[in-house]
Amino acid sequence: MAVYTDVSDQELEAFIASYDIGTLTSFKGIAEGVENTNYLVHTDTEPFILTLYEKRVRAEDLPYFLSLMEHLAARGITCPLPVRDRDGRILRELAGRPAALISFLEGVWIRRPDIVHCAELGTALAKFHLAGLDFPMQRDNDLSLPGWRSLFEDVREAADGVIPGLRDEIAGELDFLGAQWDTNLPVSVIHADLFPDNVFFLGDKLSGLIDFYFACNDMMAYDVAVCLNAWCFEPDGSFNVTKARAMLQAYEQARPLTEPELDALPWLARGAALRFLLTRTYDLLNTDANALVKTKDPREYLRKLRFHQRVQSYRDYGLGSD
Ligand SMILES: Nc1ncnc2c1ncn2[C@@H]1O[C@H](COP(=O)(O)OP(=O)(O)OP(=O)(O)O)[C@@H](O)[C@H]1O
Ligand SMILES: N[C@@H](CCO)C(=O)O
């Protein structure tokens, strides 16, 4: 459960009173997520999500994330909308942290995504990328190669205590990716963390996307690689090529991948696996034992990384074979 910052009844009542959304009736910490503190807030009008921004989110980046939600919603992507207070402000402060109130999105996330969900995700991801093309703000991906190197420095000494041999394995992968990483692929706004828990469904239909706090301007195919990792592996660690094909084909119906993007998929997928291997290792080593949060397992991402190290071409992901 991600509640790093407690908010008192009185603080929240006063906070909610500065919005035109009715009076506070109840609120509770949300038992999901690892990055920020989230509360489900009910007023006598409707539910809202209150987010207090923690650790990895920089306050100066919040206008980018919040404006992006408005931009996407205006282009037909279903996502939460930031709520303005009576003075027109979206970004506020609560309990000493930057905070924002956003609209509540109906739907649930799917614990075990099936082929149909992967296809829905592929379509939504391509539409997201297309909608981002004319977003006027700019934010670099601080969790790309330079960010991974700096995370590695942070975990280098303790890495072998998390998984024996991890230090050398990460060092070798960073060398490989340093030589391979070519940022000369088509860019747009990418979500960069579009895991199943950030995608809501009503039945088998995708109903919306949430959690834009890693969004940035970067290669669209990198985002595809993040999703290949997050959606197309089974709990036993095996890669499900049928899910990957469904996701990629659906993506390509809305936005065909270029030949250089296809060729790049194997090393982009290695980078995408390394990114979550590093953040999960870092979090395991640095999370305050008192925080109500369930840290995620880095081993899962080491297995995915090793899988992509053996991949020969994008055809191994189910494309171009029928
Ligand atoms: N707008 C929303 N509408 C409905 N529920 C929401 C909304 N935003 C967040 N939630 C709920 O809160 C949970 C955590 O939100 P979110 O994924 O933004 O947190 P996080 O700490 O940034 O998580 P992550 O680990 O994915 O980075 C979601 O899984 C969902 O249950
Ligand atoms: N989606 C991330 C957590 C949030 O950054 C993970 O599964 O490691």
mmCIF file of C-alpha atoms and ligand atoms in Angstrom:
data_model
loop_
_atom_site.group_PDB
_atom_site.id
_atom_site.type_symbol
_atom_site.label_atom_id
_atom_site.label_comp_id
_atom_site.label_asym_id
_atom_site.label_seq_id
_atom_site.Cartn_x
_atom_site.Cartn_y
_atom_site.Cartn_z
ATOM 1 C CA MET A 1 0.000 0.000 0.000
ATOM 2 C CA ALA A 2 1.479 3.298 -0.976
ATOM 3 C CA VAL A 3 0.832 5.784 1.758
ATOM 4 C CA TYR A 4 4.036 7.586 2.601
ATOM 5 C CA THR A 5 2.398 10.753 3.924
ATOM 6 C CA ASP A 6 -0.479 10.826 6.389
ATOM 7 C CA VAL A 7 -3.105 13.522 6.109
ATOM 8 C CA SER A 8 -5.326 14.441 9.064
ATOM 9 C CA ASP A 9 -9.128 14.834 8.809
ATOM 10 C CA GLN A 10 -8.850 18.549 9.596
ATOM 11 C CA GLU A 11 -6.149 19.169 6.984
ATOM 12 C CA LEU A 12 -8.135 17.401 4.295
ATOM 13 C CA GLU A 13 -11.407 19.114 5.201
ATOM 14 C CA ALA A 14 -9.775 22.519 4.862
ATOM 15 C CA PHE A 15 -8.100 21.457 1.594
ATOM 16 C CA ILE A 16 -11.344 20.197 0.028
ATOM 17 C CA ALA A 17 -13.185 23.351 1.137
ATOM 18 C CA SER A 18 -11.052 25.386 -1.278
ATOM 19 C CA TYR A 19 -12.596 23.467 -4.228
ATOM 20 C CA ASP A 20 -16.098 23.738 -5.548
ATOM 21 C CA ILE A 21 -16.770 19.998 -5.197
ATOM 22 C CA GLY A 22 -19.009 19.675 -2.133
ATOM 23 C CA THR A 23 -17.989 18.708 1.362
ATOM 24 C CA LEU A 24 -15.731 15.856 2.402
ATOM 25 C CA THR A 25 -17.648 12.750 3.470
ATOM 26 C CA SER A 26 -14.858 10.124 3.703
ATOM 27 C CA PHE A 27 -11.349 9.280 2.533
ATOM 28 C CA LYS A 28 -8.984 6.337 2.675
ATOM 29 C CA GLY A 29 -5.448 5.452 1.611
ATOM 30 C CA ILE A 30 -5.276 3.360 -1.574
ATOM 31 C CA ALA A 31 -3.764 -0.121 -1.390
ATOM 32 C CA GLU A 32 -1.966 0.030 -4.755
ATOM 33 C CA GLY A 33 1.036 1.674 -6.336
ATOM 34 C CA VAL A 34 4.584 2.257 -5.166
ATOM 35 C CA GLU A 35 5.508 5.771 -6.219
ATOM 36 C CA ASN A 36 3.138 8.312 -4.704
ATOM 37 C CA THR A 37 0.663 8.599 -1.849
ATOM 38 C CA ASN A 38 -2.911 8.212 -3.097
ATOM 39 C CA TYR A 39 -6.183 8.698 -1.277
ATOM 40 C CA LEU A 40 -9.672 7.946 -2.492
ATOM 41 C CA VAL A 41 -11.701 10.965 -1.429
ATOM 42 C CA HIS A 42 -15.500 11.109 -1.370
ATOM 43 C CA THR A 43 -17.429 14.330 -1.200
ATOM 44 C CA ASP A 44 -21.200 14.618 -1.249
ATOM 45 C CA THR A 45 -20.954 15.060 -5.046
ATOM 46 C CA GLU A 46 -18.531 12.422 -6.408
ATOM 47 C CA PRO A 47 -15.298 10.485 -5.770
ATOM 48 C CA PHE A 48 -11.839 11.923 -6.480
ATOM 49 C CA ILE A 49 -8.234 10.790 -6.254
ATOM 50 C CA LEU A 50 -5.917 12.889 -4.137
ATOM 51 C CA THR A 51 -2.230 12.381 -4.945
ATOM 52 C CA LEU A 52 0.649 13.584 -2.807
ATOM 53 C CA TYR A 53 3.818 13.463 -4.873
ATOM 54 C CA GLU A 54 6.740 11.614 -3.340
ATOM 55 C CA LYS A 55 10.365 10.651 -4.013
ATOM 56 C CA ARG A 56 10.863 10.284 -7.807
ATOM 57 C CA VAL A 57 8.443 12.987 -8.901
ATOM 58 C CA ARG A 58 10.008 16.437 -9.092
ATOM 59 C CA ALA A 59 7.673 19.327 -8.279
ATOM 60 C CA GLU A 60 8.912 21.284 -11.320
ATOM 61 C CA ASP A 61 7.740 18.449 -13.606
ATOM 62 C CA LEU A 62 4.173 18.429 -12.289
ATOM 63 C CA PRO A 63 2.845 21.079 -14.712
ATOM 64 C CA TYR A 64 3.993 18.783 -17.571
ATOM 65 C CA PHE A 65 2.096 15.776 -16.184
ATOM 66 C CA LEU A 66 -1.041 17.674 -15.302
ATOM 67 C CA SER A 67 -1.177 19.563 -18.636
ATOM 68 C CA LEU A 68 -0.587 16.280 -20.450
ATOM 69 C CA MET A 69 -3.735 14.799 -18.890
ATOM 70 C CA GLU A 70 -5.739 17.777 -20.130
ATOM 71 C CA HIS A 71 -4.131 17.509 -23.596
ATOM 72 C CA LEU A 72 -4.846 13.776 -23.885
ATOM 73 C CA ALA A 73 -8.415 14.097 -22.634
ATOM 74 C CA ALA A 74 -9.038 16.811 -25.236
ATOM 75 C CA ARG A 75 -7.901 14.317 -27.898
ATOM 76 C CA GLY A 76 -10.218 11.549 -26.807
ATOM 77 C CA ILE A 77 -7.847 9.524 -24.611
ATOM 78 C CA THR A 78 -9.765 8.585 -21.465
ATOM 79 C CA CYS A 79 -7.660 9.603 -18.485
ATOM 80 C CA PRO A 80 -8.200 11.462 -15.232
ATOM 81 C CA LEU A 81 -8.556 15.224 -15.358
ATOM 82 C CA PRO A 82 -6.950 17.486 -12.782
ATOM 83 C CA VAL A 83 -9.489 19.448 -10.768
ATOM 84 C CA ARG A 84 -9.021 23.207 -10.316
ATOM 85 C CA ASP A 85 -9.633 24.905 -6.982
ATOM 86 C CA ARG A 86 -11.662 28.129 -6.689
ATOM 87 C CA ASP A 87 -8.550 30.134 -7.660
ATOM 88 C CA GLY A 88 -7.954 28.022 -10.782
ATOM 89 C CA ARG A 89 -4.957 26.175 -9.315
ATOM 90 C CA ILE A 90 -4.284 22.511 -10.079
ATOM 91 C CA LEU A 91 -1.044 22.090 -8.190
ATOM 92 C CA ARG A 92 -1.377 22.611 -4.450
ATOM 93 C CA GLU A 93 0.419 21.686 -1.270
ATOM 94 C CA LEU A 94 -0.865 19.379 1.463
ATOM 95 C CA ALA A 95 0.891 17.903 4.506
ATOM 96 C CA GLY A 96 4.118 19.481 3.250
ATOM 97 C CA ARG A 97 4.001 17.761 -0.141
ATOM 98 C CA PRO A 98 2.984 18.886 -3.625
ATOM 99 C CA ALA A 99 -0.555 17.630 -4.141
ATOM 100 C CA ALA A 100 -3.295 17.517 -6.764
ATOM 101 C CA LEU A 101 -6.858 16.325 -6.930
ATOM 102 C CA ILE A 102 -7.811 14.390 -10.060
ATOM 103 C CA SER A 103 -11.061 12.907 -11.296
ATOM 104 C CA PHE A 104 -11.903 9.294 -10.501
ATOM 105 C CA LEU A 105 -11.807 6.900 -13.435
ATOM 106 C CA GLU A 106 -14.251 3.977 -13.570
ATOM 107 C CA GLY A 107 -12.876 0.519 -14.245
ATOM 108 C CA VAL A 108 -10.510 -2.065 -12.777
ATOM 109 C CA TRP A 109 -7.065 -3.199 -13.719
ATOM 110 C CA ILE A 110 -6.583 -6.747 -14.917
ATOM 111 C CA ARG A 111 -4.357 -8.955 -12.755
ATOM 112 C CA ARG A 112 -3.829 -11.579 -15.495
ATOM 113 C CA PRO A 113 -4.126 -9.815 -18.860
ATOM 114 C CA ASP A 114 -5.238 -12.074 -21.706
ATOM 115 C CA ILE A 115 -4.747 -11.761 -25.461
ATOM 116 C CA VAL A 116 -7.788 -9.530 -25.820
ATOM 117 C CA HIS A 117 -6.431 -7.117 -23.179
ATOM 118 C CA CYS A 118 -3.015 -7.017 -24.851
ATOM 119 C CA ALA A 119 -4.673 -6.083 -28.130
ATOM 120 C CA GLU A 120 -6.698 -3.326 -26.443
ATOM 121 C CA LEU A 121 -3.517 -2.049 -24.841
ATOM 122 C CA GLY A 122 -1.696 -1.999 -28.206
ATOM 123 C CA THR A 123 -4.403 0.163 -29.743
ATOM 124 C CA ALA A 124 -4.507 2.530 -26.764
ATOM 125 C CA LEU A 125 -0.722 2.890 -26.698
ATOM 126 C CA ALA A 126 -0.584 3.854 -30.381
ATOM 127 C CA LYS A 127 -3.419 6.360 -29.913
ATOM 128 C CA PHE A 128 -1.632 7.807 -26.902
ATOM 129 C CA HIS A 129 1.547 8.277 -28.985
ATOM 130 C CA LEU A 130 -0.372 9.914 -31.830
ATOM 131 C CA ALA A 131 -2.198 12.225 -29.398
ATOM 132 C CA GLY A 132 1.124 13.241 -27.859
ATOM 133 C CA LEU A 133 2.663 14.394 -31.136
ATOM 134 C CA ASP A 134 1.393 17.968 -30.784
ATOM 135 C CA PHE A 135 1.811 18.282 -27.014
ATOM 136 C CA PRO A 136 3.803 21.507 -26.735
ATOM 137 C CA MET A 137 5.694 20.850 -23.491
ATOM 138 C CA GLN A 138 8.994 19.003 -23.238
ATOM 139 C CA ARG A 139 10.414 16.711 -20.570
ATOM 140 C CA ASP A 140 13.456 14.503 -21.057
ATOM 141 C CA ASN A 141 13.352 10.890 -19.916
ATOM 142 C CA ASP A 142 15.399 10.977 -16.732
ATOM 143 C CA LEU A 143 15.177 7.186 -16.528
ATOM 144 C CA SER A 144 17.030 6.474 -19.765
ATOM 145 C CA LEU A 145 20.687 5.498 -20.209
ATOM 146 C CA PRO A 146 22.296 8.284 -18.080
ATOM 147 C CA GLY A 147 19.656 7.762 -15.366
ATOM 148 C CA TRP A 148 20.283 4.000 -15.369
ATOM 149 C CA ARG A 149 24.017 4.597 -14.968
ATOM 150 C CA SER A 150 23.427 6.818 -11.994
ATOM 151 C CA LEU A 151 20.992 4.323 -10.419
ATOM 152 C CA PHE A 152 23.627 1.654 -10.927
ATOM 153 C CA GLU A 153 26.146 3.749 -9.018
ATOM 154 C CA ASP A 154 23.608 3.982 -6.173
ATOM 155 C CA VAL A 155 23.069 0.212 -5.974
ATOM 156 C CA ARG A 156 26.464 -1.083 -7.153
ATOM 157 C CA GLU A 157 27.873 -1.984 -3.738
ATOM 158 C CA ALA A 158 24.727 -3.687 -2.432
ATOM 159 C CA ALA A 159 23.530 -5.297 -5.686
ATOM 160 C CA ASP A 160 25.055 -8.728 -5.090
ATOM 161 C CA GLY A 161 23.270 -8.873 -1.736
ATOM 162 C CA VAL A 162 19.961 -8.558 -3.598
ATOM 163 C CA ILE A 163 20.789 -11.128 -6.313
ATOM 164 C CA PRO A 164 24.218 -12.836 -6.422
ATOM 165 C CA GLY A 165 26.154 -11.715 -9.534
ATOM 166 C CA LEU A 166 23.794 -8.813 -10.216
ATOM 167 C CA ARG A 167 26.516 -6.161 -10.161
ATOM 168 C CA ASP A 168 28.483 -7.658 -13.058
ATOM 169 C CA GLU A 169 25.358 -8.478 -14.984
ATOM 170 C CA ILE A 170 24.117 -4.889 -14.839
ATOM 171 C CA ALA A 171 27.572 -3.510 -15.636
ATOM 172 C CA GLY A 172 27.801 -5.745 -18.725
ATOM 173 C CA GLU A 173 24.330 -4.760 -19.872
ATOM 174 C CA LEU A 174 25.075 -1.059 -19.457
ATOM 175 C CA ASP A 175 28.178 -1.517 -21.635
ATOM 176 C CA PHE A 176 26.126 -3.265 -24.297
ATOM 177 C CA LEU A 177 23.363 -0.675 -24.252
ATOM 178 C CA GLY A 178 25.852 2.210 -24.171
ATOM 179 C CA ALA A 179 27.254 0.981 -27.491
ATOM 180 C CA GLN A 180 23.831 0.182 -28.958
ATOM 181 C CA TRP A 181 21.501 2.932 -27.778
ATOM 182 C CA ASP A 182 20.531 5.047 -30.764
ATOM 183 C CA THR A 183 18.008 7.772 -30.044
ATOM 184 C CA ASN A 184 17.390 8.394 -33.726
ATOM 185 C CA LEU A 185 13.916 6.816 -33.777
ATOM 186 C CA PRO A 186 10.526 8.588 -33.965
ATOM 187 C CA VAL A 187 9.620 10.392 -30.758
ATOM 188 C CA SER A 188 6.453 11.611 -29.085
ATOM 189 C CA VAL A 189 5.188 11.768 -25.543
ATOM 190 C CA ILE A 190 5.584 8.316 -24.022
ATOM 191 C CA HIS A 191 3.888 6.993 -20.878
ATOM 192 C CA ALA A 192 6.989 5.049 -19.817
ATOM 193 C CA ASP A 193 5.210 3.009 -17.100
ATOM 194 C CA LEU A 194 2.136 1.581 -18.808
ATOM 195 C CA PHE A 195 1.890 -1.568 -16.701
ATOM 196 C CA PRO A 196 -1.413 -3.423 -16.248
ATOM 197 C CA ASP A 197 -2.063 -1.562 -12.979
ATOM 198 C CA ASN A 198 -2.146 1.717 -14.901
ATOM 199 C CA VAL A 199 -4.724 0.563 -17.449
ATOM 200 C CA PHE A 200 -8.402 0.248 -16.526
ATOM 201 C CA PHE A 201 -10.962 -2.019 -18.146
ATOM 202 C CA LEU A 202 -14.735 -2.323 -18.053
ATOM 203 C CA GLY A 203 -15.328 -5.918 -19.106
ATOM 204 C CA ASP A 204 -12.854 -6.612 -21.910
ATOM 205 C CA LYS A 205 -12.890 -3.009 -23.132
ATOM 206 C CA LEU A 206 -10.122 -0.667 -22.109
ATOM 207 C CA SER A 207 -11.734 2.220 -20.231
ATOM 208 C CA GLY A 208 -8.810 4.516 -19.457
ATOM 209 C CA LEU A 209 -5.169 5.142 -18.592
ATOM 210 C CA ILE A 210 -3.759 6.559 -15.369
ATOM 211 C CA ASP A 211 -0.478 7.502 -13.707
ATOM 212 C CA PHE A 212 1.374 9.823 -16.073
ATOM 213 C CA TYR A 213 4.177 10.621 -13.640
ATOM 214 C CA PHE A 214 6.949 9.067 -15.718
ATOM 215 C CA ALA A 215 5.649 10.510 -18.993
ATOM 216 C CA CYS A 216 8.294 12.255 -21.064
ATOM 217 C CA ASN A 217 9.426 12.868 -24.626
ATOM 218 C CA ASP A 218 11.261 9.833 -25.903
ATOM 219 C CA MET A 219 11.233 7.127 -28.561
ATOM 220 C CA MET A 220 7.766 5.651 -29.054
ATOM 221 C CA ALA A 221 9.240 2.208 -29.697
ATOM 222 C CA TYR A 222 10.810 2.295 -26.212
ATOM 223 C CA ASP A 223 7.293 2.593 -24.764
ATOM 224 C CA VAL A 224 6.250 -0.401 -26.884
ATOM 225 C CA ALA A 225 9.189 -2.302 -25.384
ATOM 226 C CA VAL A 226 8.127 -1.365 -21.834
ATOM 227 C CA CYS A 227 4.674 -2.799 -22.600
ATOM 228 C CA LEU A 228 6.069 -5.982 -24.180
ATOM 229 C CA ASN A 229 7.784 -6.625 -20.878
ATOM 230 C CA ALA A 230 4.887 -5.667 -18.652
ATOM 231 C CA TRP A 231 2.071 -7.414 -20.570
ATOM 232 C CA CYS A 232 3.471 -10.361 -22.528
ATOM 233 C CA PHE A 233 5.235 -12.526 -19.947
ATOM 234 C CA GLU A 234 3.502 -15.187 -17.869
ATOM 235 C CA PRO A 235 3.838 -15.440 -14.072
ATOM 236 C CA ASP A 236 6.210 -18.429 -14.584
ATOM 237 C CA GLY A 237 8.567 -16.107 -16.512
ATOM 238 C CA SER A 238 7.849 -17.466 -20.003
ATOM 239 C CA PHE A 239 7.298 -15.098 -22.908
ATOM 240 C CA ASN A 240 3.848 -15.355 -24.514
ATOM 241 C CA VAL A 241 4.391 -14.677 -28.193
ATOM 242 C CA THR A 242 0.650 -14.770 -28.914
ATOM 243 C CA LYS A 243 0.056 -11.881 -26.519
ATOM 244 C CA ALA A 244 2.998 -9.986 -28.010
ATOM 245 C CA ARG A 245 1.699 -10.499 -31.547
ATOM 246 C CA ALA A 246 -1.773 -9.316 -30.518
ATOM 247 C CA MET A 247 -0.370 -6.221 -28.843
ATOM 248 C CA LEU A 248 2.018 -5.306 -31.657
ATOM 249 C CA GLN A 249 -0.459 -5.949 -34.459
ATOM 250 C CA ALA A 250 -3.089 -3.812 -32.728
ATOM 251 C CA TYR A 251 -0.505 -1.058 -32.200
ATOM 252 C CA GLU A 252 0.463 -1.210 -35.864
ATOM 253 C CA GLN A 253 -3.131 -0.880 -37.028
ATOM 254 C CA ALA A 254 -3.209 2.570 -35.489
ATOM 255 C CA ARG A 255 0.475 3.459 -35.960
ATOM 256 C CA PRO A 256 2.726 1.214 -38.078
ATOM 257 C CA LEU A 257 6.237 0.798 -36.693
ATOM 258 C CA THR A 258 9.032 1.822 -39.066
ATOM 259 C CA GLU A 259 11.657 -0.732 -40.113
ATOM 260 C CA PRO A 260 14.333 0.889 -37.852
ATOM 261 C CA GLU A 261 11.889 0.767 -34.925
ATOM 262 C CA LEU A 262 11.224 -2.932 -35.536
ATOM 263 C CA ASP A 263 14.946 -3.688 -35.755
ATOM 264 C CA ALA A 264 15.507 -1.786 -32.516
ATOM 265 C CA LEU A 265 12.889 -3.693 -30.502
ATOM 266 C CA PRO A 266 15.272 -6.331 -29.043
ATOM 267 C CA TRP A 267 17.725 -3.789 -27.584
ATOM 268 C CA LEU A 268 14.932 -1.416 -26.572
ATOM 269 C CA ALA A 269 13.345 -4.319 -24.689
ATOM 270 C CA ARG A 270 16.682 -4.966 -22.967
ATOM 271 C CA GLY A 271 16.842 -1.308 -21.947
ATOM 272 C CA ALA A 272 13.248 -1.384 -20.762
ATOM 273 C CA ALA A 273 13.960 -4.495 -18.676
ATOM 274 C CA LEU A 274 17.107 -2.963 -17.196
ATOM 275 C CA ARG A 275 15.192 0.197 -16.230
ATOM 276 C CA PHE A 276 12.758 -1.721 -13.995
ATOM 277 C CA LEU A 277 15.460 -4.089 -12.731
ATOM 278 C CA LEU A 278 17.359 -1.015 -11.533
ATOM 279 C CA THR A 279 14.459 0.891 -9.977
ATOM 280 C CA ARG A 280 13.179 -2.231 -8.231
ATOM 281 C CA THR A 281 16.660 -3.002 -6.890
ATOM 282 C CA TYR A 282 17.029 0.590 -5.734
ATOM 283 C CA ASP A 283 13.612 0.566 -4.052
ATOM 284 C CA LEU A 284 14.322 -2.714 -2.300
ATOM 285 C CA LEU A 285 17.477 -1.214 -0.833
ATOM 286 C CA ASN A 286 16.068 2.210 0.002
ATOM 287 C CA THR A 287 12.417 1.927 1.039
ATOM 288 C CA ASP A 288 11.662 3.066 4.559
ATOM 289 C CA ALA A 289 10.448 0.037 6.526
ATOM 290 C CA ASN A 290 7.621 2.162 7.977
ATOM 291 C CA ALA A 291 6.145 3.115 4.601
ATOM 292 C CA LEU A 292 2.960 1.242 3.719
ATOM 293 C CA VAL A 293 4.169 -0.085 0.393
ATOM 294 C CA LYS A 294 4.779 -3.482 -1.167
ATOM 295 C CA THR A 295 8.073 -3.317 -3.061
ATOM 296 C CA LYS A 296 8.314 -5.222 -6.344
ATOM 297 C CA ASP A 297 10.619 -8.097 -7.186
ATOM 298 C CA PRO A 298 13.738 -7.214 -9.255
ATOM 299 C CA ARG A 299 14.266 -10.884 -10.168
ATOM 300 C CA GLU A 300 11.268 -10.775 -12.481
ATOM 301 C CA TYR A 301 13.020 -8.134 -14.564
ATOM 302 C CA LEU A 302 16.375 -9.908 -14.551
ATOM 303 C CA ARG A 303 14.624 -12.921 -16.114
ATOM 304 C CA LYS A 304 13.024 -10.691 -18.753
ATOM 305 C CA LEU A 305 16.364 -9.066 -19.504
ATOM 306 C CA ARG A 306 17.978 -12.474 -20.008
ATOM 307 C CA PHE A 307 15.153 -13.462 -22.349
ATOM 308 C CA HIS A 308 15.757 -10.445 -24.592
ATOM 309 C CA GLN A 309 19.507 -11.050 -24.563
ATOM 310 C CA ARG A 310 18.760 -14.278 -26.447
ATOM 311 C CA VAL A 311 16.340 -12.744 -28.958
ATOM 312 C CA GLN A 312 17.601 -12.675 -32.561
ATOM 313 C CA SER A 313 15.178 -10.238 -34.177
ATOM 314 C CA TYR A 314 11.779 -8.611 -33.803
ATOM 315 C CA ARG A 315 10.297 -11.712 -35.458
ATOM 316 C CA ASP A 316 10.814 -13.446 -32.113
ATOM 317 C CA TYR A 317 8.111 -11.104 -30.794
ATOM 318 C CA GLY A 318 5.556 -12.562 -33.190
ATOM 319 C CA LEU A 319 5.699 -10.026 -36.000
ATOM 320 C CA GLY A 320 6.379 -10.652 -39.687
ATOM 321 C CA SER A 321 5.857 -14.381 -39.369
ATOM 322 C CA ASP A 322 2.429 -14.758 -40.914
HETATM 323 N N1 LIG B 1 -7.921 8.622 -11.467
HETATM 324 C C1 LIG B 1 -8.077 7.463 -10.836
HETATM 325 N N2 LIG B 1 -9.275 6.877 -10.799
HETATM 326 C C2 LIG B 1 -9.461 5.720 -10.109
HETATM 327 N N3 LIG B 1 -8.505 5.115 -9.414
HETATM 328 C C3 LIG B 1 -7.288 5.645 -9.410
HETATM 329 C C4 LIG B 1 -6.999 6.842 -10.130
HETATM 330 N N4 LIG B 1 -5.688 7.161 -9.935
HETATM 331 C C5 LIG B 1 -5.200 6.188 -9.141
HETATM 332 N N5 LIG B 1 -6.136 5.286 -8.817
HETATM 333 C C6 LIG B 1 -5.978 4.120 -7.954
HETATM 334 O O1 LIG B 1 -4.796 4.279 -7.204
HETATM 335 C C7 LIG B 1 -3.862 3.241 -7.488
HETATM 336 C C8 LIG B 1 -2.459 3.805 -7.474
HETATM 337 O O2 LIG B 1 -2.361 4.873 -8.394
HETATM 338 P P1 LIG B 1 -1.048 5.119 -9.246
HETATM 339 O O3 LIG B 1 -0.810 3.949 -10.157
HETATM 340 O O4 LIG B 1 -1.175 6.458 -9.884
HETATM 341 O O5 LIG B 1 0.023 5.161 -8.076
HETATM 342 P P2 LIG B 1 1.567 5.119 -8.134
HETATM 343 O O6 LIG B 1 2.070 5.054 -6.741
HETATM 344 O O7 LIG B 1 2.056 6.244 -8.994
HETATM 345 O O8 LIG B 1 1.734 3.694 -8.812
HETATM 346 P P3 LIG B 1 2.823 2.997 -9.742
HETATM 347 O O9 LIG B 1 3.417 1.981 -8.862
HETATM 348 O O10 LIG B 1 1.992 2.362 -10.849
HETATM 349 O O11 LIG B 1 3.750 4.061 -10.238
HETATM 350 C C9 LIG B 1 -4.315 2.680 -8.830
HETATM 351 O O12 LIG B 1 -3.957 1.349 -9.023
HETATM 352 C C10 LIG B 1 -5.826 2.842 -8.718
HETATM 353 O O13 LIG B 1 -6.356 1.776 -7.966
HETATM 354 N N1 LIG B 2 5.639 -0.186 -12.702
HETATM 355 C C1 LIG B 2 6.793 -0.157 -11.837
HETATM 356 C C2 LIG B 2 6.508 0.505 -10.548
HETATM 357 C C3 LIG B 2 6.186 1.955 -10.683
HETATM 358 O O1 LIG B 2 7.246 2.653 -11.267
HETATM 359 C C4 LIG B 2 7.290 -1.579 -11.569
HETATM 360 O O2 LIG B 2 6.513 -2.508 -11.765
HETATM 361 O O3 LIG B 2 8.437 -1.729 -11.167
#
